[in-house]
């Protein structure tokens, strides 16, 4: 039974293409992907090991970058939601917009539930 060769170059090309499509990854410099590549000579086995370590490093780096991208998006969404909350809170003070009071209260409760603290004052 022969072992199927992994198309490392193809996977790295696909990873590069996917990386270009993820928001905020282009904003941050790529993480250091220096690995612990082991050189065992010029055998096919050594080359395969080197390729697999390179692939593992690239995937690990991408996972970290993706995590950072998700965190950035989460922070931006939270900041946007806070702006909406503050605007609704201000509008709710006007009797014409009294219908916003229950929504502001729900937003306040959701924030407390999710973050375990009261909303920060503006």
mmCIF file with all atom_site columns, C-alpha atoms in Angstrom:
data_model
loop_
_atom_site.group_PDB
_atom_site.id
_atom_site.type_symbol
_atom_site.label_atom_id
_atom_site.label_alt_id
_atom_site.label_comp_id
_atom_site.label_asym_id
_atom_site.label_entity_id
_atom_site.label_seq_id
_atom_site.pdbx_PDB_ins_code
_atom_site.Cartn_x
_atom_site.Cartn_y
_atom_site.Cartn_z
_atom_site.occupancy
_atom_site.B_iso_or_equiv
_atom_site.pdbx_formal_charge
_atom_site.auth_seq_id
_atom_site.auth_comp_id
_atom_site.auth_asym_id
_atom_site.auth_atom_id
_atom_site.pdbx_PDB_model_num
ATOM 1   C CA . UNK A 1 1   ? 0.000   0.000  0.000  1.00 0.00 ? 1   UNK A CA 1
ATOM 2   C CA . UNK A 1 2   ? 1.564   3.307  -1.076 1.00 0.00 ? 2   UNK A CA 1
ATOM 3   C CA . UNK A 1 3   ? 1.166   6.458  0.919  1.00 0.00 ? 3   UNK A CA 1
ATOM 4   C CA . UNK A 1 4   ? -0.666  9.256  -0.910 1.00 0.00 ? 4   UNK A CA 1
ATOM 5   C CA . UNK A 1 5   ? 1.490   12.380 -1.297 1.00 0.00 ? 5   UNK A CA 1
ATOM 6   C CA . UNK A 1 6   ? 0.015   15.536 0.170  1.00 0.00 ? 6   UNK A CA 1
ATOM 7   C CA . UNK A 1 7   ? -0.131  18.457 -2.264 1.00 0.00 ? 7   UNK A CA 1
ATOM 8   C CA . UNK A 1 8   ? 1.507   20.924 0.131  1.00 0.00 ? 8   UNK A CA 1
ATOM 9   C CA . UNK A 1 9   ? 2.021   23.580 -2.530 1.00 0.00 ? 9   UNK A CA 1
ATOM 10  C CA . UNK A 1 10  ? -1.628  23.352 -3.581 1.00 0.00 ? 10  UNK A CA 1
ATOM 11  C CA . UNK A 1 11  ? -2.787  23.640 0.021  1.00 0.00 ? 11  UNK A CA 1
ATOM 12  C CA . UNK A 1 12  ? -0.523  26.644 0.622  1.00 0.00 ? 12  UNK A CA 1
ATOM 13  C CA . UNK A 1 13  ? -1.848  28.311 -2.548 1.00 0.00 ? 13  UNK A CA 1
ATOM 14  C CA . UNK A 1 14  ? -5.428  27.704 -1.405 1.00 0.00 ? 14  UNK A CA 1
ATOM 15  C CA . UNK A 1 15  ? -4.588  29.020 2.053  1.00 0.00 ? 15  UNK A CA 1
ATOM 16  C CA . UNK A 1 16  ? -3.106  32.183 0.520  1.00 0.00 ? 16  UNK A CA 1
ATOM 17  C CA . UNK A 1 17  ? -6.257  32.688 -1.578 1.00 0.00 ? 17  UNK A CA 1
ATOM 18  C CA . UNK A 1 18  ? -8.515  32.179 1.440  1.00 0.00 ? 18  UNK A CA 1
ATOM 19  C CA . UNK A 1 19  ? -6.357  34.520 3.514  1.00 0.00 ? 19  UNK A CA 1
ATOM 20  C CA . UNK A 1 20  ? -6.874  37.314 0.958  1.00 0.00 ? 20  UNK A CA 1
ATOM 21  C CA . UNK A 1 21  ? -10.652 36.996 1.329  1.00 0.00 ? 21  UNK A CA 1
ATOM 22  C CA . UNK A 1 22  ? -10.818 37.277 5.115  1.00 0.00 ? 22  UNK A CA 1
ATOM 23  C CA . UNK A 1 23  ? -11.478 40.824 6.345  1.00 0.00 ? 23  UNK A CA 1
ATOM 24  C CA . UNK A 1 24  ? -8.863  42.428 8.582  1.00 0.00 ? 24  UNK A CA 1
ATOM 25  C CA . UNK A 1 25  ? -6.145  39.891 7.749  1.00 0.00 ? 25  UNK A CA 1
ATOM 26  C CA . UNK A 1 26  ? -4.683  42.285 5.213  1.00 0.00 ? 26  UNK A CA 1
ATOM 27  C CA . UNK A 1 27  ? -4.707  45.013 7.889  1.00 0.00 ? 27  UNK A CA 1
ATOM 28  C CA . UNK A 1 28  ? -2.380  43.086 10.176 1.00 0.00 ? 28  UNK A CA 1
ATOM 29  C CA . UNK A 1 29  ? 1.077   41.850 9.302  1.00 0.00 ? 29  UNK A CA 1
ATOM 30  C CA . UNK A 1 30  ? 1.302   38.068 8.936  1.00 0.00 ? 30  UNK A CA 1
ATOM 31  C CA . UNK A 1 31  ? 2.339   36.262 12.073 1.00 0.00 ? 31  UNK A CA 1
ATOM 32  C CA . UNK A 1 32  ? 5.835   34.881 12.292 1.00 0.00 ? 32  UNK A CA 1
ATOM 33  C CA . UNK A 1 33  ? 5.630   31.387 10.878 1.00 0.00 ? 33  UNK A CA 1
ATOM 34  C CA . UNK A 1 34  ? 9.149   30.329 11.687 1.00 0.00 ? 34  UNK A CA 1
ATOM 35  C CA . UNK A 1 35  ? 8.938   26.731 12.640 1.00 0.00 ? 35  UNK A CA 1
ATOM 36  C CA . UNK A 1 36  ? 11.241  24.066 13.835 1.00 0.00 ? 36  UNK A CA 1
ATOM 37  C CA . UNK A 1 37  ? 11.856  22.534 10.453 1.00 0.00 ? 37  UNK A CA 1
ATOM 38  C CA . UNK A 1 38  ? 14.096  19.553 10.780 1.00 0.00 ? 38  UNK A CA 1
ATOM 39  C CA . UNK A 1 39  ? 16.585  18.876 8.031  1.00 0.00 ? 39  UNK A CA 1
ATOM 40  C CA . UNK A 1 40  ? 17.536  15.239 7.882  1.00 0.00 ? 40  UNK A CA 1
ATOM 41  C CA . UNK A 1 41  ? 19.476  15.307 4.664  1.00 0.00 ? 41  UNK A CA 1
ATOM 42  C CA . UNK A 1 42  ? 18.123  15.159 1.156  1.00 0.00 ? 42  UNK A CA 1
ATOM 43  C CA . UNK A 1 43  ? 16.002  12.050 1.376  1.00 0.00 ? 43  UNK A CA 1
ATOM 44  C CA . UNK A 1 44  ? 12.404  11.990 0.177  1.00 0.00 ? 44  UNK A CA 1
ATOM 45  C CA . UNK A 1 45  ? 11.329  11.388 3.757  1.00 0.00 ? 45  UNK A CA 1
ATOM 46  C CA . UNK A 1 46  ? 13.218  14.475 4.953  1.00 0.00 ? 46  UNK A CA 1
ATOM 47  C CA . UNK A 1 47  ? 11.685  16.590 2.189  1.00 0.00 ? 47  UNK A CA 1
ATOM 48  C CA . UNK A 1 48  ? 8.198   15.352 3.053  1.00 0.00 ? 48  UNK A CA 1
ATOM 49  C CA . UNK A 1 49  ? 8.799   16.121 6.732  1.00 0.00 ? 49  UNK A CA 1
ATOM 50  C CA . UNK A 1 50  ? 9.994   19.622 5.851  1.00 0.00 ? 50  UNK A CA 1
ATOM 51  C CA . UNK A 1 51  ? 6.931   20.219 3.648  1.00 0.00 ? 51  UNK A CA 1
ATOM 52  C CA . UNK A 1 52  ? 4.555   19.000 6.349  1.00 0.00 ? 52  UNK A CA 1
ATOM 53  C CA . UNK A 1 53  ? 6.217   21.196 8.991  1.00 0.00 ? 53  UNK A CA 1
ATOM 54  C CA . UNK A 1 54  ? 5.957   24.159 6.624  1.00 0.00 ? 54  UNK A CA 1
ATOM 55  C CA . UNK A 1 55  ? 2.278   23.412 6.084  1.00 0.00 ? 55  UNK A CA 1
ATOM 56  C CA . UNK A 1 56  ? 1.671   23.015 9.826  1.00 0.00 ? 56  UNK A CA 1
ATOM 57  C CA . UNK A 1 57  ? 3.379   26.365 10.498 1.00 0.00 ? 57  UNK A CA 1
ATOM 58  C CA . UNK A 1 58  ? 1.304   28.078 7.800  1.00 0.00 ? 58  UNK A CA 1
ATOM 59  C CA . UNK A 1 59  ? -1.947  26.624 9.139  1.00 0.00 ? 59  UNK A CA 1
ATOM 60  C CA . UNK A 1 60  ? -1.041  27.569 12.701 1.00 0.00 ? 60  UNK A CA 1
ATOM 61  C CA . UNK A 1 61  ? -0.211  31.111 11.604 1.00 0.00 ? 61  UNK A CA 1
ATOM 62  C CA . UNK A 1 62  ? -3.474  31.380 9.656  1.00 0.00 ? 62  UNK A CA 1
ATOM 63  C CA . UNK A 1 63  ? -5.462  30.128 12.646 1.00 0.00 ? 63  UNK A CA 1
ATOM 64  C CA . UNK A 1 64  ? -3.922  32.850 14.804 1.00 0.00 ? 64  UNK A CA 1
ATOM 65  C CA . UNK A 1 65  ? -4.542  35.535 12.199 1.00 0.00 ? 65  UNK A CA 1
ATOM 66  C CA . UNK A 1 66  ? -8.128  34.363 11.785 1.00 0.00 ? 66  UNK A CA 1
ATOM 67  C CA . UNK A 1 67  ? -8.632  34.504 15.542 1.00 0.00 ? 67  UNK A CA 1
ATOM 68  C CA . UNK A 1 68  ? -7.261  38.063 15.571 1.00 0.00 ? 68  UNK A CA 1
ATOM 69  C CA . UNK A 1 69  ? -9.557  38.997 12.675 1.00 0.00 ? 69  UNK A CA 1
ATOM 70  C CA . UNK A 1 70  ? -12.595 37.629 14.490 1.00 0.00 ? 70  UNK A CA 1
ATOM 71  C CA . UNK A 1 71  ? -11.656 39.561 17.624 1.00 0.00 ? 71  UNK A CA 1
ATOM 72  C CA . UNK A 1 72  ? -11.270 42.779 15.597 1.00 0.00 ? 72  UNK A CA 1
ATOM 73  C CA . UNK A 1 73  ? -14.683 42.253 13.994 1.00 0.00 ? 73  UNK A CA 1
ATOM 74  C CA . UNK A 1 74  ? -16.220 41.536 17.404 1.00 0.00 ? 74  UNK A CA 1
ATOM 75  C CA . UNK A 1 75  ? -14.732 44.747 18.827 1.00 0.00 ? 75  UNK A CA 1
ATOM 76  C CA . UNK A 1 76  ? -16.045 46.770 15.875 1.00 0.00 ? 76  UNK A CA 1
ATOM 77  C CA . UNK A 1 77  ? -19.508 45.224 16.209 1.00 0.00 ? 77  UNK A CA 1
ATOM 78  C CA . UNK A 1 78  ? -19.553 45.982 19.933 1.00 0.00 ? 78  UNK A CA 1
ATOM 79  C CA . UNK A 1 79  ? -18.485 49.584 19.314 1.00 0.00 ? 79  UNK A CA 1
ATOM 80  C CA . UNK A 1 80  ? -21.235 49.962 16.702 1.00 0.00 ? 80  UNK A CA 1
ATOM 81  C CA . UNK A 1 81  ? -23.822 48.430 19.017 1.00 0.00 ? 81  UNK A CA 1
ATOM 82  C CA . UNK A 1 82  ? -22.786 50.807 21.799 1.00 0.00 ? 82  UNK A CA 1
ATOM 83  C CA . UNK A 1 83  ? -23.250 53.782 19.474 1.00 0.00 ? 83  UNK A CA 1
ATOM 84  C CA . UNK A 1 84  ? -26.749 52.532 18.636 1.00 0.00 ? 84  UNK A CA 1
ATOM 85  C CA . UNK A 1 85  ? -27.490 52.072 22.333 1.00 0.00 ? 85  UNK A CA 1
ATOM 86  C CA . UNK A 1 86  ? -26.304 55.579 23.215 1.00 0.00 ? 86  UNK A CA 1
ATOM 87  C CA . UNK A 1 87  ? -28.352 57.103 20.373 1.00 0.00 ? 87  UNK A CA 1
ATOM 88  C CA . UNK A 1 88  ? -31.465 55.148 21.399 1.00 0.00 ? 88  UNK A CA 1
ATOM 89  C CA . UNK A 1 89  ? -30.916 56.091 25.037 1.00 0.00 ? 89  UNK A CA 1
ATOM 90  C CA . UNK A 1 90  ? -30.718 59.774 24.112 1.00 0.00 ? 90  UNK A CA 1
ATOM 91  C CA . UNK A 1 91  ? -33.778 59.580 21.850 1.00 0.00 ? 91  UNK A CA 1
ATOM 92  C CA . UNK A 1 92  ? -35.777 57.732 24.519 1.00 0.00 ? 92  UNK A CA 1
ATOM 93  C CA . UNK A 1 93  ? -35.537 60.820 26.750 1.00 0.00 ? 93  UNK A CA 1
ATOM 94  C CA . UNK A 1 94  ? -37.869 62.595 24.330 1.00 0.00 ? 94  UNK A CA 1
ATOM 95  C CA . UNK A 1 95  ? -41.564 61.695 24.865 1.00 0.00 ? 95  UNK A CA 1
ATOM 96  C CA . UNK A 1 96  ? -41.968 61.373 21.087 1.00 0.00 ? 96  UNK A CA 1
ATOM 97  C CA . UNK A 1 97  ? -39.630 58.365 21.226 1.00 0.00 ? 97  UNK A CA 1
ATOM 98  C CA . UNK A 1 98  ? -40.908 56.758 24.414 1.00 0.00 ? 98  UNK A CA 1
ATOM 99  C CA . UNK A 1 99  ? -41.389 53.532 22.454 1.00 0.00 ? 99  UNK A CA 1
ATOM 100 C CA . UNK A 1 100 ? -37.588 53.137 22.566 1.00 0.00 ? 100 UNK A CA 1
ATOM 101 C CA . UNK A 1 101 ? -37.489 52.819 26.365 1.00 0.00 ? 101 UNK A CA 1
ATOM 102 C CA . UNK A 1 102 ? -38.214 49.045 26.402 1.00 0.00 ? 102 UNK A CA 1
ATOM 103 C CA . UNK A 1 103 ? -35.618 48.508 23.673 1.00 0.00 ? 103 UNK A CA 1
ATOM 104 C CA . UNK A 1 104 ? -32.985 50.468 25.592 1.00 0.00 ? 104 UNK A CA 1
ATOM 105 C CA . UNK A 1 105 ? -33.776 48.421 28.691 1.00 0.00 ? 105 UNK A CA 1
ATOM 106 C CA . UNK A 1 106 ? -33.427 45.172 26.705 1.00 0.00 ? 106 UNK A CA 1
ATOM 107 C CA . UNK A 1 107 ? -30.079 46.323 25.320 1.00 0.00 ? 107 UNK A CA 1
ATOM 108 C CA . UNK A 1 108 ? -28.918 47.199 28.829 1.00 0.00 ? 108 UNK A CA 1
ATOM 109 C CA . UNK A 1 109 ? -30.006 43.766 30.131 1.00 0.00 ? 109 UNK A CA 1
ATOM 110 C CA . UNK A 1 110 ? -28.308 41.977 27.233 1.00 0.00 ? 110 UNK A CA 1
ATOM 111 C CA . UNK A 1 111 ? -25.059 43.821 27.876 1.00 0.00 ? 111 UNK A CA 1
ATOM 112 C CA . UNK A 1 112 ? -25.169 42.959 31.587 1.00 0.00 ? 112 UNK A CA 1
ATOM 113 C CA . UNK A 1 113 ? -25.892 39.326 30.753 1.00 0.00 ? 113 UNK A CA 1
ATOM 114 C CA . UNK A 1 114 ? -23.098 39.049 28.182 1.00 0.00 ? 114 UNK A CA 1
ATOM 115 C CA . UNK A 1 115 ? -20.418 41.131 29.909 1.00 0.00 ? 115 UNK A CA 1
ATOM 116 C CA . UNK A 1 116 ? -21.367 40.824 33.579 1.00 0.00 ? 116 UNK A CA 1
ATOM 117 C CA . UNK A 1 117 ? -21.226 44.575 34.102 1.00 0.00 ? 117 UNK A CA 1
ATOM 118 C CA . UNK A 1 118 ? -23.240 47.696 33.412 1.00 0.00 ? 118 UNK A CA 1
ATOM 119 C CA . UNK A 1 119 ? -22.819 49.571 30.168 1.00 0.00 ? 119 UNK A CA 1
ATOM 120 C CA . UNK A 1 120 ? -20.054 52.167 30.274 1.00 0.00 ? 120 UNK A CA 1
ATOM 121 C CA . UNK A 1 121 ? -21.199 55.760 30.399 1.00 0.00 ? 121 UNK A CA 1
ATOM 122 C CA . UNK A 1 122 ? -20.584 57.764 27.291 1.00 0.00 ? 122 UNK A CA 1
#
